[in-house]
PDB file of C-alpha atoms in Angstrom:
ATOM      1  CA  MET Y   1      97.064  61.704  13.622  1.00  0.00           C
ATOM      2  CA  ALA Y   2      98.515  58.271  12.892  1.00  0.00           C
ATOM      3  CA  PHE Y   3      97.378  56.460   9.781  1.00  0.00           C
ATOM      4  CA  PHE Y   4      97.366  52.721   9.130  1.00  0.00           C
ATOM      5  CA  ARG Y   5      97.363  50.523   6.058  1.00  0.00           C
ATOM      6  CA  PRO Y   6      95.092  47.474   5.759  1.00  0.00           C
ATOM      7  CA  ALA Y   7      98.140  45.318   6.461  1.00  0.00           C
ATOM      8  CA  ASP Y   8      98.793  47.174   9.729  1.00  0.00           C
ATOM      9  CA  LEU Y   9      95.290  46.458  11.032  1.00  0.00           C
ATOM     10  CA  ALA Y  10      95.336  42.901   9.725  1.00  0.00           C
ATOM     11  CA  GLN Y  11      98.561  41.998  11.529  1.00  0.00           C
ATOM     12  CA  GLU Y  12      97.065  42.498  14.991  1.00  0.00           C
ATOM     13  CA  HIS Y  13      94.352  39.906  14.334  1.00  0.00           C
ATOM     14  CA  GLY Y  14      96.220  37.428  12.152  1.00  0.00           C
ATOM     15  CA  ILE Y  15      93.994  38.069   9.158  1.00  0.00           C
ATOM     16  CA  SER Y  16      94.738  39.166   5.608  1.00  0.00           C
ATOM     17  CA  PRO Y  17      94.679  42.778   4.418  1.00  0.00           C
ATOM     18  CA  GLN Y  18      91.941  41.749   1.981  1.00  0.00           C
ATOM     19  CA  THR Y  19      89.801  40.627   4.902  1.00  0.00           C
ATOM     20  CA  VAL Y  20      90.114  44.107   6.406  1.00  0.00           C
ATOM     21  CA  ARG Y  21      89.033  45.605   3.084  1.00  0.00           C
ATOM     22  CA  ASN Y  22      86.105  43.192   2.967  1.00  0.00           C
ATOM     23  CA  TYR Y  23      85.041  44.231   6.461  1.00  0.00           C
ATOM     24  CA  GLU Y  24      84.999  47.844   5.324  1.00  0.00           C
ATOM     25  CA  ARG Y  25      83.064  46.903   2.202  1.00  0.00           C
ATOM     26  CA  ASP Y  26      80.484  45.036   4.292  1.00  0.00           C
ATOM     27  CA  GLY Y  27      79.995  47.980   6.627  1.00  0.00           C
ATOM     28  CA  PHE Y  28      81.685  46.512   9.707  1.00  0.00           C
ATOM     29  CA  LEU Y  29      84.241  49.336   9.635  1.00  0.00           C
ATOM     30  CA  PRO Y  30      83.562  52.960   8.796  1.00  0.00           C
ATOM     31  CA  PRO Y  31      84.657  54.056   5.294  1.00  0.00           C
ATOM     32  CA  ALA Y  32      88.333  54.923   5.085  1.00  0.00           C
ATOM     33  CA  GLU Y  33      89.747  58.076   3.604  1.00  0.00           C
ATOM     34  CA  ARG Y  34      91.839  57.660   0.455  1.00  0.00           C
ATOM     35  CA  THR Y  35      95.146  59.175  -0.518  1.00  0.00           C
ATOM     36  CA  ASP Y  36      95.493  60.978  -3.827  1.00  0.00           C
ATOM     37  CA  SER Y  37      96.769  57.724  -5.281  1.00  0.00           C
ATOM     38  CA  GLY Y  38      93.729  55.795  -3.985  1.00  0.00           C
ATOM     39  CA  TYR Y  39      95.269  53.989  -1.009  1.00  0.00           C
ATOM     40  CA  ARG Y  40      93.167  53.570   2.130  1.00  0.00           C
ATOM     41  CA  ARG Y  41      94.157  55.476   5.259  1.00  0.00           C
ATOM     42  CA  TYR Y  42      92.807  53.931   8.420  1.00  0.00           C
ATOM     43  CA  THR Y  43      92.871  55.645  11.808  1.00  0.00           C
ATOM     44  CA  GLU Y  44      92.736  54.559  15.425  1.00  0.00           C
ATOM     45  CA  ARG Y  45      88.938  54.716  15.107  1.00  0.00           C
ATOM     46  CA  HIS Y  46      89.077  52.013  12.413  1.00  0.00           C
ATOM     47  CA  ALA Y  47      91.435  49.944  14.566  1.00  0.00           C
ATOM     48  CA  ALA Y  48      88.975  50.193  17.463  1.00  0.00           C
ATOM     49  CA  ALA Y  49      86.075  49.226  15.203  1.00  0.00           C
ATOM     50  CA  LEU Y  50      88.004  46.197  13.976  1.00  0.00           C
ATOM     51  CA  ARG Y  51      88.790  45.102  17.540  1.00  0.00           C
ATOM     52  CA  ALA Y  52      85.139  45.477  18.468  1.00  0.00           C
ATOM     53  CA  TYR Y  53      83.938  43.506  15.449  1.00  0.00           C
ATOM     54  CA  ARG Y  54      86.425  40.683  15.954  1.00  0.00           C
ATOM     55  CA  ALA Y  55      85.315  40.445  19.602  1.00  0.00           C
ATOM     56  CA  MET Y  56      81.706  40.248  18.409  1.00  0.00           C
ATOM     57  CA  LEU Y  57      82.284  36.972  16.593  1.00  0.00           C
ATOM     58  CA  PRO Y  58      82.670  34.612  19.600  1.00  0.00           C
ATOM     59  CA  ALA Y  59      80.149  36.671  21.557  1.00  0.00           C
ATOM     60  CA  HIS Y  60      77.325  37.089  19.056  1.00  0.00           C
ATOM     61  CA  GLY Y  61      78.251  35.025  15.985  1.00  0.00           C
ATOM     62  CA  TYR Y  62      78.989  36.167  12.459  1.00  0.00           C
ATOM     63  CA  ALA Y  63      75.443  37.145  11.513  1.00  0.00           C
ATOM     64  CA  GLU Y  64      74.466  39.049  14.650  1.00  0.00           C
ATOM     65  CA  GLY Y  65      77.960  40.485  15.102  1.00  0.00           C
ATOM     66  CA  GLY Y  66      77.778  41.880  11.576  1.00  0.00           C
ATOM     67  CA  THR Y  67      74.314  43.272  12.246  1.00  0.00           C
ATOM     68  CA  ILE Y  68      75.577  45.068  15.346  1.00  0.00           C
ATOM     69  CA  MET Y  69      78.639  46.622  13.723  1.00  0.00           C
ATOM     70  CA  ARG Y  70      76.830  47.602  10.549  1.00  0.00           C
ATOM     71  CA  ALA Y  71      74.151  49.349  12.595  1.00  0.00           C
ATOM     72  CA  VAL Y  72      76.793  51.206  14.604  1.00  0.00           C
ATOM     73  CA  THR Y  73      78.658  52.251  11.458  1.00  0.00           C
ATOM     74  CA  GLU Y  74      75.437  53.552   9.945  1.00  0.00           C
ATOM     75  CA  GLY Y  75      74.535  55.496  13.077  1.00  0.00           C
ATOM     76  CA  ARG Y  76      71.643  53.224  14.086  1.00  0.00           C
ATOM     77  CA  LEU Y  77      72.663  52.788  17.712  1.00  0.00           C
ATOM     78  CA  ASP Y  78      69.247  51.617  18.933  1.00  0.00           C
ATOM     79  CA  ASP Y  79      69.232  48.863  16.307  1.00  0.00           C
ATOM     80  CA  ALA Y  80      72.721  47.805  17.403  1.00  0.00           C
ATOM     81  CA  LEU Y  81      71.715  47.689  21.063  1.00  0.00           C
ATOM     82  CA  ALA Y  82      68.569  45.719  20.207  1.00  0.00           C
ATOM     83  CA  ALA Y  83      70.746  43.104  18.484  1.00  0.00           C
ATOM     84  CA  VAL Y  84      72.994  42.948  21.552  1.00  0.00           C
ATOM     85  CA  ASP Y  85      69.894  42.470  23.704  1.00  0.00           C
ATOM     86  CA  ARG Y  86      68.738  39.594  21.498  1.00  0.00           C
ATOM     87  CA  SER Y  87      72.002  37.766  22.061  1.00  0.00           C
ATOM     88  CA  HIS Y  88      71.806  38.277  25.817  1.00  0.00           C
ATOM     89  CA  ALA Y  89      68.219  36.997  25.822  1.00  0.00           C
ATOM     90  CA  GLU Y  90      69.312  33.929  23.845  1.00  0.00           C
ATOM     91  CA  LEU Y  91      72.120  33.257  26.315  1.00  0.00           C
ATOM     92  CA  LEU Y  92      69.705  33.591  29.218  1.00  0.00           C
ATOM     93  CA  ARG Y  93      67.377  31.049  27.557  1.00  0.00           C
ATOM     94  CA  ASP Y  94      70.320  28.685  27.150  1.00  0.00           C
ATOM     95  CA  ARG Y  95      71.108  29.024  30.844  1.00  0.00           C
ATOM     96  CA  GLY Y  96      67.485  28.312  31.703  1.00  0.00           C
ATOM     97  CA  THR Y  97      67.467  25.217  29.506  1.00  0.00           C
ATOM     98  CA  LEU Y  98      70.714  24.024  31.089  1.00  0.00           C
ATOM     99  CA  ASP Y  99      69.279  24.423  34.571  1.00  0.00           C
ATOM    100  CA  ALA Y 100      66.086  22.616  33.586  1.00  0.00           C
ATOM    101  CA  VAL Y 101      67.928  19.722  31.915  1.00  0.00           C
ATOM    102  CA  ASP Y 102      70.244  19.505  34.924  1.00  0.00           C
ATOM    103  CA  GLU Y 103      67.190  19.252  37.182  1.00  0.00           C
ATOM    104  CA  VAL Y 104      65.773  16.462  35.059  1.00  0.00           C
ATOM    105  CA  LEU Y 105      69.127  14.681  35.000  1.00  0.00           C
ATOM    106  CA  THR Y 106      69.269  14.791  38.794  1.00  0.00           C
ATOM    107  CA  HIS Y 107      65.781  13.275  38.788  1.00  0.00           C
ATOM    108  CA  LEU Y 108      66.886  10.557  36.389  1.00  0.00           C
ATOM    109  CA  THR Y 109      70.016   9.561  38.273  1.00  0.00           C
ATOM    110  CA  LYS Y 110      67.877   8.760  41.313  1.00  0.00           C
ATOM    111  CA  ARG Y 111      66.398   5.989  39.226  1.00  0.00           C
ATOM    112  CA  SER Y 112      68.391   2.992  38.035  1.00  0.00           C
ATOM    113  CA  GLN Y 113      69.197   3.177  34.344  1.00  0.00           C
ATOM    114  CA  SER Y 114      68.065  -0.392  33.939  1.00  0.00           C
ATOM    115  CA  ALA Y 115      64.590   0.696  35.001  1.00  0.00           C
ATOM    116  CA  TRP Y 116      64.119   2.812  31.919  1.00  0.00           C
ATOM    117  CA  ARG Y 117      66.419   1.240  29.343  1.00  0.00           C
ATOM    118  CA  ALA Y 118      64.408  -0.743  26.837  1.00  0.00           C
ATOM    119  CA  PRO Y 119      64.977  -4.491  26.601  1.00  0.00           C
ATOM    120  CA  ARG Y 120      66.570  -5.871  23.478  1.00  0.00           C
ATOM    121  CA  ALA Y 121      63.744  -6.649  21.107  1.00  0.00           C
ATOM    122  CA  THR Y 122      64.120  -9.159  18.339  1.00  0.00           C
ATOM    123  CA  GLN Y 123      61.501  -7.349  16.281  1.00  0.00           C
ATOM    124  CA  PRO Y 124      60.657  -3.621  16.211  1.00  0.00           C
ATOM    125  CA  PHE Y 125      57.437  -2.593  17.904  1.00  0.00           C
ATOM    126  CA  THR Y 126      54.494  -1.138  16.048  1.00  0.00           C
ATOM    127  CA  ILE Y 127      52.983   2.066  17.364  1.00  0.00           C
ATOM    128  CA  GLY Y 128      50.135   0.076  18.905  1.00  0.00           C
ATOM    129  CA  GLU Y 129      52.531  -2.308  20.649  1.00  0.00           C
ATOM    130  CA  LEU Y 130      54.577   0.578  22.029  1.00  0.00           C
ATOM    131  CA  ALA Y 131      51.456   2.371  23.265  1.00  0.00           C
ATOM    132  CA  HIS Y 132      50.289  -0.850  24.939  1.00  0.00           C
ATOM    133  CA  ARG Y 133      53.696  -1.367  26.583  1.00  0.00           C
ATOM    134  CA  LEU Y 134      53.595   2.098  28.112  1.00  0.00           C
ATOM    135  CA  GLY Y 135      49.885   2.146  28.868  1.00  0.00           C
ATOM    136  CA  VAL Y 136      49.280   5.299  26.826  1.00  0.00           C
ATOM    137  CA  SER Y 137      47.229   6.065  23.753  1.00  0.00           C
ATOM    138  CA  VAL Y 138      48.475   5.899  20.179  1.00  0.00           C
ATOM    139  CA  ALA Y 139      47.654   9.602  19.927  1.00  0.00           C
ATOM    140  CA  THR Y 140      50.115  10.263  22.767  1.00  0.00           C
ATOM    141  CA  ILE Y 141      52.890   8.457  20.896  1.00  0.00           C
ATOM    142  CA  ARG Y 142      52.137  10.523  17.785  1.00  0.00           C
ATOM    143  CA  LYS Y 143      52.250  13.715  19.846  1.00  0.00           C
ATOM    144  CA  TRP Y 144      55.672  12.766  21.199  1.00  0.00           C
ATOM    145  CA  GLU Y 145      56.840  12.263  17.646  1.00  0.00           C
ATOM    146  CA  GLU Y 146      55.531  15.702  16.640  1.00  0.00           C
ATOM    147  CA  VAL Y 147      57.681  17.478  19.241  1.00  0.00           C
ATOM    148  CA  GLY Y 148      60.790  15.390  18.532  1.00  0.00           C
ATOM    149  CA  VAL Y 149      60.710  13.032  21.505  1.00  0.00           C
ATOM    150  CA  LEU Y 150      60.561  10.016  19.186  1.00  0.00           C
ATOM    151  CA  LEU Y 151      62.058   9.541  15.729  1.00  0.00           C
ATOM    152  CA  PRO Y 152      60.720   6.194  14.505  1.00  0.00           C
ATOM    153  CA  ASP Y 153      61.719   4.527  11.282  1.00  0.00           C
ATOM    154  CA  ARG Y 154      59.134   3.683   8.654  1.00  0.00           C
ATOM    155  CA  HIS Y 155      58.559   0.263   7.150  1.00  0.00           C
ATOM    156  CA  PRO Y 156      59.870   0.480   3.567  1.00  0.00           C
ATOM    157  CA  GLU Y 157      56.786  -1.183   2.088  1.00  0.00           C
ATOM    158  CA  THR Y 158      53.870  -0.153   4.297  1.00  0.00           C
ATOM    159  CA  GLY Y 159      55.164   3.166   5.606  1.00  0.00           C
ATOM    160  CA  HIS Y 160      54.065   2.203   9.114  1.00  0.00           C
ATOM    161  CA  ARG Y 161      56.107   3.447  12.067  1.00  0.00           C
ATOM    162  CA  THR Y 162      58.532   0.958  13.599  1.00  0.00           C
ATOM    163  CA  TYR Y 163      60.199   1.354  17.000  1.00  0.00           C
ATOM    164  CA  GLY Y 164      63.524  -0.329  17.715  1.00  0.00           C
ATOM    165  CA  ALA Y 165      65.293  -0.772  21.046  1.00  0.00           C
ATOM    166  CA  ASP Y 166      66.585   2.819  21.153  1.00  0.00           C
ATOM    167  CA  ASP Y 167      63.127   4.175  20.334  1.00  0.00           C
ATOM    168  CA  ILE Y 168      61.614   2.108  23.115  1.00  0.00           C
ATOM    169  CA  ARG Y 169      64.255   3.421  25.524  1.00  0.00           C
ATOM    170  CA  ASP Y 170      63.413   6.989  24.510  1.00  0.00           C
ATOM    171  CA  ALA Y 171      59.701   6.311  24.934  1.00  0.00           C
ATOM    172  CA  GLU Y 172      60.267   4.775  28.388  1.00  0.00           C
ATOM    173  CA  LEU Y 173      62.304   7.825  29.368  1.00  0.00           C
ATOM    174  CA  ALA Y 174      59.662  10.220  28.039  1.00  0.00           C
ATOM    175  CA  HIS Y 175      56.913   8.343  29.859  1.00  0.00           C
ATOM    176  CA  PHE Y 176      58.870   8.481  33.113  1.00  0.00           C
ATOM    177  CA  LEU Y 177      59.458  12.231  32.786  1.00  0.00           C
ATOM    178  CA  ARG Y 178      55.848  12.946  31.838  1.00  0.00           C
ATOM    179  CA  ARG Y 179      54.782  11.299  35.077  1.00  0.00           C
ATOM    180  CA  GLY Y 180      57.075  13.822  36.761  1.00  0.00           C
ATOM    181  CA  ARG Y 181      55.019  16.570  35.039  1.00  0.00           C
ATOM    182  CA  TYR Y 182      57.902  17.845  32.923  1.00  0.00           C
ATOM    183  CA  PRO Y 183      56.774  19.707  29.777  1.00  0.00           C
ATOM    184  CA  LEU Y 184      57.101  17.913  26.452  1.00  0.00           C
ATOM    185  CA  GLU Y 185      59.453  20.535  25.007  1.00  0.00           C
ATOM    186  CA  LEU Y 186      61.933  19.963  27.833  1.00  0.00           C
ATOM    187  CA  ILE Y 187      61.507  16.194  27.580  1.00  0.00           C
ATOM    188  CA  ALA Y 188      62.317  16.409  23.873  1.00  0.00           C
ATOM    189  CA  THR Y 189      65.528  18.299  24.690  1.00  0.00           C
ATOM    190  CA  VAL Y 190      66.567  15.734  27.292  1.00  0.00           C
ATOM    191  CA  VAL Y 191      65.733  12.740  25.107  1.00  0.00           C
ATOM    192  CA  GLN Y 192      67.619  14.219  22.162  1.00  0.00           C
ATOM    193  CA  GLN Y 193      70.629  14.797  24.413  1.00  0.00           C
ATOM    194  CA  VAL Y 194      70.476  11.239  25.747  1.00  0.00           C
ATOM    195  CA  ARG Y 195      70.062   9.970  22.187  1.00  0.00           C
ATOM    196  CA  ALA Y 196      73.213  11.819  21.125  1.00  0.00           C
ATOM    197  CA  ALA Y 197      75.225  10.976  24.253  1.00  0.00           C
ATOM    198  CA  GLY Y 198      74.124   7.362  24.650  1.00  0.00           C
ATOM    199  CA  ASP Y 199      73.435   7.390  28.393  1.00  0.00           C
ATOM    200  CA  THR Y 200      72.978   9.743  31.314  1.00  0.00           C
ATOM    201  CA  GLN Y 201      76.641   9.668  32.368  1.00  0.00           C
ATOM    202  CA  GLN Y 202      77.731  10.847  28.949  1.00  0.00           C
ATOM    203  CA  LEU Y 203      74.898  13.374  29.019  1.00  0.00           C
ATOM    204  CA  GLU Y 204      76.308  14.788  32.262  1.00  0.00           C
ATOM    205  CA  ALA Y 205      79.646  15.277  30.526  1.00  0.00           C
ATOM    206  CA  ALA Y 206      77.910  16.886  27.545  1.00  0.00           C
ATOM    207  CA  LEU Y 207      76.022  19.259  29.848  1.00  0.00           C
ATOM    208  CA  ASP Y 208      79.255  20.237  31.609  1.00  0.00           C
ATOM    209  CA  ASN Y 209      80.763  21.049  28.237  1.00  0.00           C
ATOM    210  CA  TRP Y 210      77.648  22.997  27.236  1.00  0.00           C
ATOM    211  CA  ARG Y 211      77.767  24.993  30.474  1.00  0.00           C
ATOM    212  CA  ARG Y 212      81.434  25.834  29.886  1.00  0.00           C
ATOM    213  CA  ARG Y 213      80.586  27.073  26.386  1.00  0.00           C
ATOM    214  CA  VAL Y 214      77.731  29.200  27.723  1.00  0.00           C
ATOM    215  CA  SER Y 215      80.060  30.724  30.323  1.00  0.00           C
ATOM    216  CA  ALA Y 216      82.719  31.362  27.673  1.00  0.00           C
ATOM    217  CA  ARG Y 217      80.158  33.123  25.513  1.00  0.00           C
ATOM    218  CA  GLY Y 218      79.054  35.253  28.457  1.00  0.00           C
ATOM    219  CA  LEU Y 219      82.653  36.343  29.057  1.00  0.00           C
ATOM    220  CA  ALA Y 220      83.075  37.025  25.332  1.00  0.00           C
ATOM    221  CA  MET Y 221      80.002  39.267  25.483  1.00  0.00           C
ATOM    222  CA  LEU Y 222      81.602  41.257  28.306  1.00  0.00           C
ATOM    223  CA  LYS Y 223      84.782  41.735  26.287  1.00  0.00           C
ATOM    224  CA  ALA Y 224      82.848  42.682  23.147  1.00  0.00           C
ATOM    225  CA  ALA Y 225      80.755  45.181  25.102  1.00  0.00           C
ATOM    226  CA  ALA Y 226      83.865  46.867  26.497  1.00  0.00           C
ATOM    227  CA  LEU Y 227      85.495  47.141  23.077  1.00  0.00           C
ATOM    228  CA  LEU Y 228      82.282  48.369  21.471  1.00  0.00           C
ATOM    229  CA  SER Y 229      81.936  51.001  24.183  1.00  0.00           C
ATOM    230  CA  GLY Y 230      85.518  52.100  23.523  1.00  0.00           C
ATOM    231  CA  TYR Y 231      84.849  52.365  19.823  1.00  0.00           C
ATOM    232  CA  LEU Y 232      81.695  54.386  20.394  1.00  0.00           C
ATOM    233  CA  ALA Y 233      83.633  56.806  22.584  1.00  0.00           C
ATOM    234  CA  LEU Y 234      86.176  57.338  19.796  1.00  0.00           C
ATOM    235  CA  LYS Y 235      83.412  57.603  17.216  1.00  0.00           C
ATOM    236  CA  GLU Y 236      81.867  60.516  19.084  1.00  0.00           C
ATOM    237  CA  THR Y 237      85.108  62.532  19.294  1.00  0.00           C
TER     238      THR Y 237
END
């Protein structure tokens, strides 16, 4: 049987030998045997565990990747698989959100941007003025704020909500989408994306980037699953 030092395992991944030791300490690798002089002796099983854990990071993140490997090392396979399932469920939700936002964006691009961009206002609107502009109740505006559709400033002296041009744009967009019967949670996601991107064209680019990242994570999950399966096969021999 071949034995490896921490430095041997570290070299493959471009990390330090101390990092390998830390991984063992944290339970991401099985405990190593020691020589009479106290030096660690890693085997191919440890090398496979390290490959699996490193593949977990882009696939599942540091926290969940650590949870998975620690559970495997401790013999809690069902717990490890449950953590893997959680990540897959999260990725599926992300795909669903992407599809929903993409649907809304398609809806939006059929309408001229100028139709929902707010006019330049010399003075911020009060909540009553904004509600009147849209033809909705003040309670509706407050509800939109609760779910993150609107993020108004507050007057420094009175504490009253104030709505600038960007807030009015967001409210116009939300009102338009509500008439299309989109749920508030999805509207909040879209408005926040538009707020960050600046307009729908930039939002399209942001969504393309988001979709690429989701696909990359899905591929990383496939790689991590293969390496984890290989490690489990070695672990059982």
